[in-house]
Structure formats: structure tokens, C-alpha cells
Short mmCIF file of C-alpha atoms in Angstrom, two decimals:
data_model
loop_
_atom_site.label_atom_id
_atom_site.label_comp_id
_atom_site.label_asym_id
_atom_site.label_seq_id
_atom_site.Cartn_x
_atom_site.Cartn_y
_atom_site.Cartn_z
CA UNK A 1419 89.56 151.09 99.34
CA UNK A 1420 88.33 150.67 102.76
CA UNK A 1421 88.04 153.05 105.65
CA UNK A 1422 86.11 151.44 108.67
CA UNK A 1423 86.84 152.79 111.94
CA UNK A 1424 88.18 150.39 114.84
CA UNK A 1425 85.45 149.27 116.79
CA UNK A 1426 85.74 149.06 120.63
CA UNK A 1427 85.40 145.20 119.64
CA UNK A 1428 88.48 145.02 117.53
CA UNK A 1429 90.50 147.25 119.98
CA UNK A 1430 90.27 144.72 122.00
CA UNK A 1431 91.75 142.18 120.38
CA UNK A 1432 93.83 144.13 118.85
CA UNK A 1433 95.27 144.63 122.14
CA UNK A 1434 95.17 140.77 123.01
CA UNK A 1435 97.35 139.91 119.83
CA UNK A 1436 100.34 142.81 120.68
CA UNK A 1437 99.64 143.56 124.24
CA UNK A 1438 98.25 146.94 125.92
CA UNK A 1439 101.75 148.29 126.47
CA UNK A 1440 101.82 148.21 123.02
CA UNK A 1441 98.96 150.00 121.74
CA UNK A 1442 98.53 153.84 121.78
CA UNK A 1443 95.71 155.93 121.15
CA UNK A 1444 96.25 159.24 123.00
CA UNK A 1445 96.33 162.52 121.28
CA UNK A 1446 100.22 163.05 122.31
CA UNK A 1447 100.90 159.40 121.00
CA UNK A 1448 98.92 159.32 117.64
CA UNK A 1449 100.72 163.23 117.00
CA UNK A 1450 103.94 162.07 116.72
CA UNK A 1451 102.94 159.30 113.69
CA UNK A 1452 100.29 161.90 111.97
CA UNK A 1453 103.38 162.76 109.87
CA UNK A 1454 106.51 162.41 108.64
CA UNK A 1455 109.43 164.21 106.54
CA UNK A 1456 106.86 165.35 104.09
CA UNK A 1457 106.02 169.70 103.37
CA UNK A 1458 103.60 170.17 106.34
CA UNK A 1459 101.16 167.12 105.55
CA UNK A 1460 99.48 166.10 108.58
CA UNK A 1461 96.88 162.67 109.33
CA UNK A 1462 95.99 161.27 112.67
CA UNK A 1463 95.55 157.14 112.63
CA UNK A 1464 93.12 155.86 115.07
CA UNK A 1465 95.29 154.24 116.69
CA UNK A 1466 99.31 153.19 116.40
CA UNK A 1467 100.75 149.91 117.57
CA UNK A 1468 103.98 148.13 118.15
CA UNK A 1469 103.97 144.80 117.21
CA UNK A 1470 106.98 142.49 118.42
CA UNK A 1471 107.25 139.37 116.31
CA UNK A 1472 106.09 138.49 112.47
CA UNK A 1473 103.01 136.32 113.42
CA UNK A 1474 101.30 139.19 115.69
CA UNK A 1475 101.65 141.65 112.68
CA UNK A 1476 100.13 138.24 111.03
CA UNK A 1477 97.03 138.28 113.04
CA UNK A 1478 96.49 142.02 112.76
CA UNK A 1479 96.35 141.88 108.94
CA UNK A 1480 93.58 138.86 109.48
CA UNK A 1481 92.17 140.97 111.94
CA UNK A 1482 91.81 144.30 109.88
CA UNK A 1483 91.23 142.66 107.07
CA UNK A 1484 88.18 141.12 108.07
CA UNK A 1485 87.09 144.18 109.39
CA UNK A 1486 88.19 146.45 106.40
CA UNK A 1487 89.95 148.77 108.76
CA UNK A 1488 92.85 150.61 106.75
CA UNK A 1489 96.02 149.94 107.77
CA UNK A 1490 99.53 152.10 107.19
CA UNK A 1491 103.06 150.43 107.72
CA UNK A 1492 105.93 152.84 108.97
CA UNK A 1493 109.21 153.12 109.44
CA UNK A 1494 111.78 155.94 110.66
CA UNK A 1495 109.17 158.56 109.85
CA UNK A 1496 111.90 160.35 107.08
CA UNK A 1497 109.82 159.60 104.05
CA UNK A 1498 108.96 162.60 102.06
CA UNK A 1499 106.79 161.14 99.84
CA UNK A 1500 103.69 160.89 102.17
CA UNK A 1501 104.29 156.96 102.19
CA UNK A 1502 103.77 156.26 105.83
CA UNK A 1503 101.23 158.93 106.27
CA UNK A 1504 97.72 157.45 107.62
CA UNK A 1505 95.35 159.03 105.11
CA UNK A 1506 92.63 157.32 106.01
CA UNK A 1507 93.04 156.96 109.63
CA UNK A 1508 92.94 153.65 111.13
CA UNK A 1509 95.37 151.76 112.51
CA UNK A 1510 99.43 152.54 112.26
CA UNK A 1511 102.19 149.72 112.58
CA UNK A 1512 105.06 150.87 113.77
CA UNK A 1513 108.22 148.60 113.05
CA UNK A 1514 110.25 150.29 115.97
CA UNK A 1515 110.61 147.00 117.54
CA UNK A 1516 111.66 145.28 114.51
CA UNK A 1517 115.52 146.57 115.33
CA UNK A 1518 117.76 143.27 115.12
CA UNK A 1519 120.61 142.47 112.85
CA UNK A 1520 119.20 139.03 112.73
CA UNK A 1521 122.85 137.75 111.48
CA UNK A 1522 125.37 138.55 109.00
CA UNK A 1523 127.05 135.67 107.11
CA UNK A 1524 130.75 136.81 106.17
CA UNK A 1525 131.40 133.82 104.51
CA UNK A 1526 129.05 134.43 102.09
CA UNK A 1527 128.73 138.22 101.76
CA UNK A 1528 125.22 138.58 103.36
CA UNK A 1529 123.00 139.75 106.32
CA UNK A 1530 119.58 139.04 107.57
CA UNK A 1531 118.13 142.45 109.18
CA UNK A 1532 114.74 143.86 110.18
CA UNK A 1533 113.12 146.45 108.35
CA UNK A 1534 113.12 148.48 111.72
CA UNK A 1535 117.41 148.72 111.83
CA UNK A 1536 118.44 152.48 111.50
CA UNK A 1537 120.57 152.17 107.93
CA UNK A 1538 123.47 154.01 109.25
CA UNK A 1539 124.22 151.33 112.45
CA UNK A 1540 123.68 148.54 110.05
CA UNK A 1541 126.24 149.91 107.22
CA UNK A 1542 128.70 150.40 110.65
CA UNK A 1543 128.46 147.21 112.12
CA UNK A 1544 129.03 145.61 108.96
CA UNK A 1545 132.08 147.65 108.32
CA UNK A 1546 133.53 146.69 111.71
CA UNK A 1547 133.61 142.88 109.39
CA UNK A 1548 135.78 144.78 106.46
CA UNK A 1549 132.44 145.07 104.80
CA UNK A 1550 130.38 147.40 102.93
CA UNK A 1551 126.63 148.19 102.43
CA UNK A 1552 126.43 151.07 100.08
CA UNK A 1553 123.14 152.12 100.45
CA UNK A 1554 123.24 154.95 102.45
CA UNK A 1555 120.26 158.33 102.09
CA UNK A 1556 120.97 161.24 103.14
CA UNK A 1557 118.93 160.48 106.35
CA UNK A 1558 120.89 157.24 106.89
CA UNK A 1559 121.49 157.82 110.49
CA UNK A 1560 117.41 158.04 111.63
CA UNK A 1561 115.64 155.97 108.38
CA UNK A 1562 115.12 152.54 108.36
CA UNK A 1563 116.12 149.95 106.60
CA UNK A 1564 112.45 149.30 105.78
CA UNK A 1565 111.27 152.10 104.57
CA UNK A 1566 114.66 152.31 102.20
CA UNK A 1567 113.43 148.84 100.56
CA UNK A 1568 109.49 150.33 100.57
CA UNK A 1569 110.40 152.96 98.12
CA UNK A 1570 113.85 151.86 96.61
CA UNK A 1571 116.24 154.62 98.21
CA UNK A 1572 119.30 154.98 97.25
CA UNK A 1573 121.79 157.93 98.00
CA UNK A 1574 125.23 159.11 96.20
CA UNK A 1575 127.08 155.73 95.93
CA UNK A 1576 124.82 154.25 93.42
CA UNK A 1577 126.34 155.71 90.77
CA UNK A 1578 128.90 153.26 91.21
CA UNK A 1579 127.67 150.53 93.28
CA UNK A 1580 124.05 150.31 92.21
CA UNK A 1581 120.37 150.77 93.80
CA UNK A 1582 119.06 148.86 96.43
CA UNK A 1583 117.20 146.47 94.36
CA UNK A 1584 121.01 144.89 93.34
CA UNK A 1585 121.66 144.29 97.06
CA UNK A 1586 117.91 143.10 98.22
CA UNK A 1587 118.31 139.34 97.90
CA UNK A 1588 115.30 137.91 99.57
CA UNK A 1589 112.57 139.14 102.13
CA UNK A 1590 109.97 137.98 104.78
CA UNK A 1591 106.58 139.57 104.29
CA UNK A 1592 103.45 139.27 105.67
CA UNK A 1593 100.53 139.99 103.23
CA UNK A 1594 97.25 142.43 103.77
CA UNK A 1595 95.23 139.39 104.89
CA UNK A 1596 97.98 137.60 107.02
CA UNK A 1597 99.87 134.77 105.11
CA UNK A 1598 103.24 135.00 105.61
CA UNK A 1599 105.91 134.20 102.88
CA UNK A 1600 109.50 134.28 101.71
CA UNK A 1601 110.10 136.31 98.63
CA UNK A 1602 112.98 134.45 96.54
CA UNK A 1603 116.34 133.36 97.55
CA UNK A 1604 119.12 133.85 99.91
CA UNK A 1605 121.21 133.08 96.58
CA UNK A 1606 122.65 135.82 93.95
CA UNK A 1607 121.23 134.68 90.92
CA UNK A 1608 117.35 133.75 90.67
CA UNK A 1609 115.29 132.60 88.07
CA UNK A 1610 112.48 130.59 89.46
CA UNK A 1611 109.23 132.31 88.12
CA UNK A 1612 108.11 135.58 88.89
CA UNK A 1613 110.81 137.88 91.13
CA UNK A 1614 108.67 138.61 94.08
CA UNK A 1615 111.47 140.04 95.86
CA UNK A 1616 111.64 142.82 93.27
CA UNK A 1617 108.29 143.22 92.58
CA UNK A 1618 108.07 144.63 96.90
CA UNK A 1619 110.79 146.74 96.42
CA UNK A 1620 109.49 150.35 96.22
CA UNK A 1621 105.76 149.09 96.66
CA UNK A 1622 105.47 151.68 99.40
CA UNK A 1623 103.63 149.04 101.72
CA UNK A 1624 100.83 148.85 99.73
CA UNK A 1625 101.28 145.31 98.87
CA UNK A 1626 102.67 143.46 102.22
CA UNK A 1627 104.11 144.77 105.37
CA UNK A 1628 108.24 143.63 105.36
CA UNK A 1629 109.71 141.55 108.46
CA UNK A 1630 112.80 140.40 107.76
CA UNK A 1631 115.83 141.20 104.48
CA UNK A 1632 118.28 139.17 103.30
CA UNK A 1633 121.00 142.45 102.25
CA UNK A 1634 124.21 141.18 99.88
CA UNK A 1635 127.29 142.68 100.97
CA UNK A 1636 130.42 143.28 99.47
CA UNK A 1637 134.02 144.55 100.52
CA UNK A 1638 134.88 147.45 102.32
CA UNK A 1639 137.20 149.81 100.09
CA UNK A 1640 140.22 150.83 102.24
CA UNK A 1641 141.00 154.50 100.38
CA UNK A 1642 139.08 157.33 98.83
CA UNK A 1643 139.95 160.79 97.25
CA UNK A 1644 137.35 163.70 97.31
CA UNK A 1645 137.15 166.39 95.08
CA UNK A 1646 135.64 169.41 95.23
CA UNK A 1647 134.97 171.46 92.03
CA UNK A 1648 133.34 175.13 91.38
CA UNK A 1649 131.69 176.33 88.01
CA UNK A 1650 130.49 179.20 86.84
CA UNK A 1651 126.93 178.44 85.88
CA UNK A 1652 124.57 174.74 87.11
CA UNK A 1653 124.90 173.96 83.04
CA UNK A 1654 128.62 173.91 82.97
CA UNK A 1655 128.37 171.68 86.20
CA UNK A 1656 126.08 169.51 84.80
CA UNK A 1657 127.75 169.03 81.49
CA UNK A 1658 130.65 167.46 83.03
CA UNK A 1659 128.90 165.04 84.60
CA UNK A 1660 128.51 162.42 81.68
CA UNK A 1661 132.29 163.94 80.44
CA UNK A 1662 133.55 161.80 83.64
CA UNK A 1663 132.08 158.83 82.77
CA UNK A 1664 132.97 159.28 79.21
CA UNK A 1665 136.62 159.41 80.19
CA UNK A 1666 136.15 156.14 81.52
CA UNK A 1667 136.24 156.69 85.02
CA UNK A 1668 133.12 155.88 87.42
CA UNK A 1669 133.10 158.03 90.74
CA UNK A 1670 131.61 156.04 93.96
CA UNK A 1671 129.84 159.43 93.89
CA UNK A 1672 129.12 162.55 92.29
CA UNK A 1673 126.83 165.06 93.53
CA UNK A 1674 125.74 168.53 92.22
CA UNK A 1675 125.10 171.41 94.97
CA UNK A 1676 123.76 174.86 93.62
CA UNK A 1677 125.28 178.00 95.02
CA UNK A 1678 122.47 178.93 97.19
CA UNK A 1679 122.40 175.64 98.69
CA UNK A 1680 126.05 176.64 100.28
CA UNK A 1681 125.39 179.39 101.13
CA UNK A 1682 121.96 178.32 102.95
CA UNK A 1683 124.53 175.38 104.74
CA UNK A 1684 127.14 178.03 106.01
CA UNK A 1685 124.25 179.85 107.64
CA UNK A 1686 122.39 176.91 108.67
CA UNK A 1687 125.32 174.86 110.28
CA UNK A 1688 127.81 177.51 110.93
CA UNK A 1689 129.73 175.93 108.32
CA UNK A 1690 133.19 177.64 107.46
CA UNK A 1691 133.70 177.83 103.65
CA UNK A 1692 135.57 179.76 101.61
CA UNK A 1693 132.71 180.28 99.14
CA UNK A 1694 134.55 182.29 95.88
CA UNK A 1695 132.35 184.74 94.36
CA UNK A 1696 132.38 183.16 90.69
CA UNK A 1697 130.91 179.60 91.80
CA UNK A 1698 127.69 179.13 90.97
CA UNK A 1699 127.55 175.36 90.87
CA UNK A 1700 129.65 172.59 92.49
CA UNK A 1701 130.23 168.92 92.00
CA UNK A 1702 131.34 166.90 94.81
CA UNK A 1703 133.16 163.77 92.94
CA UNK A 1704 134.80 160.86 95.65
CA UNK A 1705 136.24 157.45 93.96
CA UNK A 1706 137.46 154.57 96.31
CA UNK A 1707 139.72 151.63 96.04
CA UNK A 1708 142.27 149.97 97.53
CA UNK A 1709 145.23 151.04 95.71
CA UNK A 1710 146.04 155.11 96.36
CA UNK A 1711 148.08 155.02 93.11
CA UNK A 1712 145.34 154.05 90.99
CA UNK A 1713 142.94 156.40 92.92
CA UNK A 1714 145.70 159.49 91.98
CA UNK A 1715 145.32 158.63 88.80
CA UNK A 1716 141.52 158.72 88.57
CA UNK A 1717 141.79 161.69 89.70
CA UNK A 1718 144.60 163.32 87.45
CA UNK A 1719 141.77 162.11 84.86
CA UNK A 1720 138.71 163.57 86.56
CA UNK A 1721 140.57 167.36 86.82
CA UNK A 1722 141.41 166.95 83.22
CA UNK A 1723 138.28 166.94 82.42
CA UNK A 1724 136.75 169.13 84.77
CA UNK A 1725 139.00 171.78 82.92
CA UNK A 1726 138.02 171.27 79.63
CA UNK A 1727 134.41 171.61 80.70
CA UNK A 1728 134.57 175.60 82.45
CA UNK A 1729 135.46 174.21 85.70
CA UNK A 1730 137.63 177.22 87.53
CA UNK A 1731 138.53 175.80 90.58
CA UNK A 1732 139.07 172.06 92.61
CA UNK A 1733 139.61 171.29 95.94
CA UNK A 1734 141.30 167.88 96.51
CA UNK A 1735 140.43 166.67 99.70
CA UNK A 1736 142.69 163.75 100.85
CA UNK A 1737 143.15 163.94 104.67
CA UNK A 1738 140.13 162.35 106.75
CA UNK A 1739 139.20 165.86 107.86
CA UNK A 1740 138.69 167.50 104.72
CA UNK A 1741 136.88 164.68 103.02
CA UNK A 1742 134.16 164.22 106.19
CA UNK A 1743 133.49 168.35 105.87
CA UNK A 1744 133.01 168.33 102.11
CA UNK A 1745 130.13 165.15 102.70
CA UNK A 1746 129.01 166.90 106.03
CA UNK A 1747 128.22 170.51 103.48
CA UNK A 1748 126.26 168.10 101.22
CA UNK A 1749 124.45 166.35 103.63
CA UNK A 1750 123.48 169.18 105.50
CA UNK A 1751 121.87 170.52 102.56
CA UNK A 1752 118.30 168.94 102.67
CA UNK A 1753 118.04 170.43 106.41
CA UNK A 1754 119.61 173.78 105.50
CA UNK A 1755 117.16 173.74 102.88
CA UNK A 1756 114.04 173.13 105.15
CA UNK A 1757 114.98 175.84 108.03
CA UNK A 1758 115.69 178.38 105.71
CA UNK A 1759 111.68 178.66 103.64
CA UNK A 1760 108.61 176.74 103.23
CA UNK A 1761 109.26 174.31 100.41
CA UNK A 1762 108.27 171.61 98.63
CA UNK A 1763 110.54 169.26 97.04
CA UNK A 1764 110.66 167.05 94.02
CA UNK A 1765 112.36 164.16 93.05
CA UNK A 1766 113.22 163.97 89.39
CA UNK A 1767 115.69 161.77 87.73
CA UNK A 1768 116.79 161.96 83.84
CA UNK A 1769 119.54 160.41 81.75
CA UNK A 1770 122.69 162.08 83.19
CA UNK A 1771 123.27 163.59 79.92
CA UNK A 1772 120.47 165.30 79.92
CA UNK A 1773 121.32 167.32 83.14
CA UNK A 1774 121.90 170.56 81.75
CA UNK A 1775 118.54 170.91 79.62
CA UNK A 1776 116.65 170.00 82.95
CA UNK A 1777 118.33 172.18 85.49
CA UNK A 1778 117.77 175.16 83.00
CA UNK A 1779 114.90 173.74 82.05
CA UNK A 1780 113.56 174.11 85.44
CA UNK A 1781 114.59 177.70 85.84
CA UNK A 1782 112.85 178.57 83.13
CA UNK A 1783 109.51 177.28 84.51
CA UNK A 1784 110.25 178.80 87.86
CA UNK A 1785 111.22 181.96 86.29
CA UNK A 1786 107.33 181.40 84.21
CA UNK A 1787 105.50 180.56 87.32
CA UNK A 1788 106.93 182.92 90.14
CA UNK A 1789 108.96 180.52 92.11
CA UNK A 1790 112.82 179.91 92.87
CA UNK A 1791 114.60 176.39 93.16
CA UNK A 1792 117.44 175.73 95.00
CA UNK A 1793 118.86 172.10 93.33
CA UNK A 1794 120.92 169.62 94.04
CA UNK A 1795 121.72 165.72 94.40
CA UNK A 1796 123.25 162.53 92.51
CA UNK A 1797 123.96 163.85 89.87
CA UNK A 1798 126.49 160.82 88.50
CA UNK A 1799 123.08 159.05 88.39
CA UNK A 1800 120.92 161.97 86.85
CA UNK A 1801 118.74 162.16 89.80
CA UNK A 1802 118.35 166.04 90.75
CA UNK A 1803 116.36 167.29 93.52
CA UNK A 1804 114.05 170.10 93.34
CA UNK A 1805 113.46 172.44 96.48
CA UNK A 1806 110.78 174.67 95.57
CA UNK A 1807 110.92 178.25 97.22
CA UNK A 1808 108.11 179.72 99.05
CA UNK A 1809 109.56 183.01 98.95
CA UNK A 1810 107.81 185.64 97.72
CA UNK A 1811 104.55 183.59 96.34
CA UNK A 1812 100.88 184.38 98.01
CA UNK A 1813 99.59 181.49 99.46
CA UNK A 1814 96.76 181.43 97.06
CA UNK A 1815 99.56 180.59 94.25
CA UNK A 1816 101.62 178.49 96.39
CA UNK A 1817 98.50 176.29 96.89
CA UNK A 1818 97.19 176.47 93.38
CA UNK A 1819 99.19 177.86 90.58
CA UNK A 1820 102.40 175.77 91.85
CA UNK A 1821 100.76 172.93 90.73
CA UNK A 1822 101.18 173.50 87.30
CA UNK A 1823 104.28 174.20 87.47
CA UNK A 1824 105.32 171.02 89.19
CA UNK A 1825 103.74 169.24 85.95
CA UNK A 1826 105.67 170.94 83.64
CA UNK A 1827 108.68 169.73 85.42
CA UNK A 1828 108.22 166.56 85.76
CA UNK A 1829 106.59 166.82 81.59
CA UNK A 1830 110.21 168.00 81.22
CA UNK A 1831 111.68 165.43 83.19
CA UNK A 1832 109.70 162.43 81.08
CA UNK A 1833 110.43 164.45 77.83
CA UNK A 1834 114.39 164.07 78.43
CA UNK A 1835 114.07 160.06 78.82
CA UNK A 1836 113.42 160.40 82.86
CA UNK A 1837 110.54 159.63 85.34
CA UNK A 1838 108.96 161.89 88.11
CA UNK A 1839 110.85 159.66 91.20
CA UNK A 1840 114.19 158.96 91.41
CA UNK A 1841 114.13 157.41 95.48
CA UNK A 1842 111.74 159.29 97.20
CA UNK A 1843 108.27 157.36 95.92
CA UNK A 1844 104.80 158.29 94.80
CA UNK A 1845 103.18 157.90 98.10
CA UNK A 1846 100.26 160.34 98.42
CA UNK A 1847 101.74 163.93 97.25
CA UNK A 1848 102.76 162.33 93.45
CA UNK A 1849 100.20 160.43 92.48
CA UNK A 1850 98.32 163.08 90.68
CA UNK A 1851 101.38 163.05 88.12
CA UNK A 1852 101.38 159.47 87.56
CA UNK A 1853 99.59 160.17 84.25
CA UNK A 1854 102.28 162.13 82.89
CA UNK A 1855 104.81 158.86 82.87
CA UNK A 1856 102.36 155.99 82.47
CA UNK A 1857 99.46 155.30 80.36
CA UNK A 1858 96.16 154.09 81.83
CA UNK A 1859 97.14 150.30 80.60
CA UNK A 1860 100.27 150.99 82.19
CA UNK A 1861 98.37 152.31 85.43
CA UNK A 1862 95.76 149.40 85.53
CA UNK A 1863 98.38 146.57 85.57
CA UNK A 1864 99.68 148.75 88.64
CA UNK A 1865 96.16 148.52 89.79
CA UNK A 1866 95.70 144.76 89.12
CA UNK A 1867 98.65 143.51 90.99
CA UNK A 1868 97.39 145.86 93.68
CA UNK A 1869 94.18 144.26 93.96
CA UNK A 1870 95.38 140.63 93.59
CA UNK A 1871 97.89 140.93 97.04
CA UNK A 1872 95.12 143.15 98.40
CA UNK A 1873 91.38 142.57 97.21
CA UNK A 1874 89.96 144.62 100.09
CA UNK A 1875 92.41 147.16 99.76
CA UNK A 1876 93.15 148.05 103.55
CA UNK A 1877 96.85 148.44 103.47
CA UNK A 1878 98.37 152.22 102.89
CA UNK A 1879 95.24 153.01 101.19
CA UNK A 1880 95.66 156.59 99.26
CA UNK A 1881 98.96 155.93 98.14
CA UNK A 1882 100.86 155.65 94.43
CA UNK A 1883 97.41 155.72 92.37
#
């Protein structure tokens, strides 16, 4: 790992390969990408630039890499991993510029986009085409499309239309010490040695800095029924989760939202909400199609089932209004969330089944350790996330004890079949955990394909190990 500072030699040159209007080393400048989305984390670079085309972020990896000068990718700046924090200072690429929908190919179900598009305007101008790209965070209208790939996000539909690494066909990437290269194939099958493509996906930048994605697309559902349905307890919730899918019917999203999490929503956003006082838990459960009949009768099927699993209220949603306020109150939740209380959150994902031992599983623990949790997330995909409470706790056990009681979590979470990161990453704040998932052999192939893109290791040093 390498943590050279950037000589007054290799500013210069830096500046020759991107231009001075594109380099920025004032205090002001360098606050703005000293963090990101991530607790209250906080690391300066020595200096941030904005490269324009591939071959000038080319010569900068030749440049830094020679010099062993660390060197952090970013993207949006909504990670909350730590991913695109500068840990070891140096120098910052900033993809901003890298904002063009290079093309997209109707004919055959595919774009070509840089990493810097915001995901939101990309999914919209694609559905202007009758087309759909279901990938889609909760912070799809600021993230890119980048950072999404860097650490395989995902969001509610991919409980029925799959993770990002089913719609990543090919990318351009340059690599820590400059070569440039093409991943796979612009095709939809691939079976030509190793998969390279996949093997970037949710490398966090720590193995090449993207340029360019080839996206597959598919076609734009025309209707869509939301539910909205109210428990008594997050178990109850949680158990009829895998009931759904057992009934043979497979939501384009279901999403679990704890009590407090409303509430905390209402306050935040003024949010008007008839909030009963017997619902603990909610699931928020949309399907989509193109035949309304069919999508009726999904969810005639989905209330049936909600019943026989303690469910004591739902709320169809079927006008355009209704359905855009239910997604708005989940949405809104991460944000509520972070206004309302120091936190920390936590990214676990687990078998769906095994839902209802984990949320009361991690109640328990809190309960042990001195700490609430407000919860929520995909749940039709078993990935919950943890927002742990300041509250109450000193600081002396919010920055010691709580440790220990993330481990048991995620010991929980890898107990019940699951793994300590659903979409959010390792980056810098998870890494101590790694050990609880993966065995050192596990952890030194990690580190050997690590060392074989990047021998010197200069780029996002600190980060996954």
C-alpha cells in the first residue's frame, strides 16, 4: 500500500495531462470530496481532479503509479460504505465529467453510458424509448451510475428483476498503471475465459477506475398495483415475506418499514399518514405488468396471504397518486432516519426466510448492548437495513462497546445463510468484519487478485481488506 505525497513535480504534470481548470487543491475544494454519505467519516485528498476523456485518466494512473501516490476514484459522493473516501490522501478522481449517455441501441435492448450519469436521468431517458432499467437505489436521483457498478447496488426491484451484475454486459476500464481494456462483450451470453466484467463489479475501485458500461435493457411495464400492508409485530411482517413467493407470485418489490421509521418520515417530511395505533411493521408489495387483469389477480393472491399471516390491515393503492406517496414514505426513510439521531447503519442480507429470526435477532442484541434499531429495506430479497440509534448511549460506548455489537449481528447474519453486505460494500468502515464471512484462504485470493491488477497498490488503498 502506498502513500507518497504529490510532489510539486508531479502537480505539474498532473496539471499538463487534465488541464489547470481542472485541478483543485484549495481547502473549500478538497472539503467537499473529504466525504461522502458515510456516519461522520471525514479524509482530505491532496488534491481532486476532473479528468475529461479515458486516456487522461490513462496517463494519471502511469503517472501515480510511478510515483506510488494513492489514488481514490469517486462518484456521486452517496456511498455509505466509505468507498470513495481518500484514506490515505493523495489524489481524488472525480468522474463528474464522465456524464454522457454515450448511445442506447433499441434494437438490441442496450446502452453505452458513463460511470458519471446520475442513475435516475438514465432509467428516464430510457423510459421515454418504452424501456426499462431496473436498477434504481434509493439515492437514484444524485448516485452515479459508477459507483452503483463499484459496489453492486441494487434497490427494491431486484427481487424481481435481478442485481446489477444481470444487466452489466461489458465495461471500459482503465487499470492502476494505465492500460486500458474492454471487459467482455456487448453480447448476452459470454463464455470466453475468465468474466472480467463480473469480476469489477462491486470491486469498489480498487482494481481499475470504470469509463464507459454497456447496461442491457429490457421493456418498460405499462401497469402496476401497490399495496400497502400493517402488522402487528416486524416477525409477523417478515414471515410473510417468503409466504408471497411461496404462493407463487413474485412482487417487482417488497419492502419492510418498521413503525418508527413512519413515524420518523411523517415528522421528517411532513408526511400525512394515517398511522393506526396497532401497526408495528409494514410491507410495501408493488407487482407490474401489462395486463391489469392479471395484476388484480396477483393481488387477490398476495391479500390472501397477507391474512393468513397476522396481517390486520392493506391499503391498495391503484391511482398514480397513491402509489408515488406510498414509494415517496419509503424512500424518504434513509433521510428521515439521518435527521432524526446520530446513527450508523448496516447492511445485512439473509435468506428471505430467515427474516424473522434476524430482525428479532437484532433486537435482542440491541436490547444486550444498549442501543435501538430502527429497520427496514428489500425485504423480497432478504436484505434488511440496520440504523443504529445513538440515543441514549455515552459516547465512550457508542465508540467502543457498539462494536461488538455490530459483530454479533452480522455473526447472526452469516449464521442464518447471509453475508455482512447486501449493496452498500466493504469499503473502509466493514472491513474489520470480513473475518466473520470469509476465511483467511478465502481473504488471500481476495488479496491476490488485488495485487495482480495492482502490484503497487495505489488505487483506493484502505478499502475491503
Amino acid at each position: 500500500m502506498s502513500n507518497n505525497k504529490i510532489s510539486e513535480t508531479v502537480f505539474k504534470r498532473i496539471s499538463e495531462i487534465v488541464g489547470t481548470e481542472n485541478v483543485f487543491t484549495g481547502q473549500e475544494q478538497l472539503e467537499k470530496y473529504s466525504h461522502d454519505e458515510t456516519e461522520d467519516l471525514v479524509y482530505y485528498p491532496q488534491a481532486v481532479v476532473k479528468p475529461e476523456n479515458t486516456l487522461q485518466i490513462s496517463e494519471l494512473m502511469k503517472l501515480c503509479n510511478e510515483h506510488r501516490i494513492p489514488v481514490t476514484p469517486r462518484g456521486g459522493g452517496t456511498g455509505l460504505s466509505g468507498g470513495a473516501l481518500p484514506v490515505m490522501g493523495g489524489l481524488l478522481i472525480s468522474m463528474e465529467k464522465f456524464n454522457n449517455i454515450i448511445d442506447i441501441d433499441v434494437r438490441n435492448l442496450q446502452a453505452t453510458v458513463e460511470p458519471g450519469v446520475i442513475t435516475e436521468e438514465f432509467m428516464n431517458a430510457v423510459a421515454e424509448k418504452g424501456l426499462l432499467y431496473p436498477i434504481d437505489p434509493s439515492s437514484k436521483g444524485s448516485c452515479f451510475i459508477g459507483g452503483n457498478v463499484a459496489h453492486g447496488s441494487g434497490g427494491p426491484r431486484v427481487v424481481k428483476y435481478g442485481t446489477i451484475r444481470e444487466y452489466v454486459l461489458n465495461m471500459e476500464v482503465v487499470l492502476p498503471q494505465g492500460e486500458i481494456i474492454w471487459t467482455g462483450s456487448n453480447t448476452l451470453k459470454y463464455a470466453s475465459g475468465y468474466n472480467l466484467t463480473q469480476l469489477m463489479i462491486g470491486s469498489e475501485g480498487t482494481l481499475g477506475i470504470i469509463s464507459k458500461i454497456v447496461v442491457k435493457l429490457i421493456c418498460k411495464p405499462s401497469q402496476s398495483l401497490v399495496m400497502l400492508a400493517s402488522f402487528s409485530s416486524n416477525e409477523e411482517a417478515c414471515a410473510a415475506v417468503s409466504a408471497i413467493f411461496m404462493a407463487g407470485v413474485t412482487p417487482s418489490a417488497l419492502e419492510f418499514m418498521e413503525r418508527r421509521g413512519i413515524e420518523w418520515v411523517i415528522k421528517y417530511d411532513e408526511f400525512r399518514f394515517d398511522l393506526r395505533p396497532d401497526a408495528e411493521a409494514f410491507l410495501m408489495i408493488e407487482v407490474d405488468g401489462n395486463d391489469l387483469d392479471v395484476l388484480m389477480g396477483e393481488a387477490e393472491k398476495i391479500n390472501e396471504v397477507l391474512e393468513s399471516n397476522g396481517c390486520t390491515d392493506v391499503l391498495f393503492a391503484d391511482t398514480s397518486y397513491q402509489k408515488e406517496a406510498i414509494w415517496r414514505m419509503r424512500r424518504a426513510m434513509p433521510l428521515s432516519v439521518k435527521s432524526n439521531s446520530i446513527y450508523k447503519e448496516e447492511d445485512t442480507v439473509v435468506p428471505r426466510a430467515e427474516l424473522p429470526k434476524l430482525i428479532k435477532g437484532i433486537k435482542a442484541i440491541g436490547a444486550q448492548y444498549g442501543f435501538d434499531s430502527v429497520c427496514y429495506g428489500h425485504a423480497g430479497d432478504g436484505n434488511l437495513h440496520v440504523n443504529i440509534i445513538k440515543g441514549n448511549m455515552s459516547n465512550e460506548e457508542w465508540n467502543t462497546r457498539l462494536k461488538e455489537g455490530i459483530r454479533e449481528i452480522f455473526e447472526l447474519t452469516v449464521s442464518l445463510g447471509g453475508t455482512i453486505s447486501g449493496e452498500h460494500g466493504i469499503g473502509s468502515v466493514q472491513r474489520e468484519f470480513m473475518d466473520i464471512k470469509y476465511s483467511e484462504v478465502h481473504l488471500n485470493l481476495m488479496r491476490g487478485i488485488k495485487a495482480i491488477f495492482d502490484p503497487r497498490g495505489i488505487l483506493n488503498p484502505g478499502k475491503i481488506f
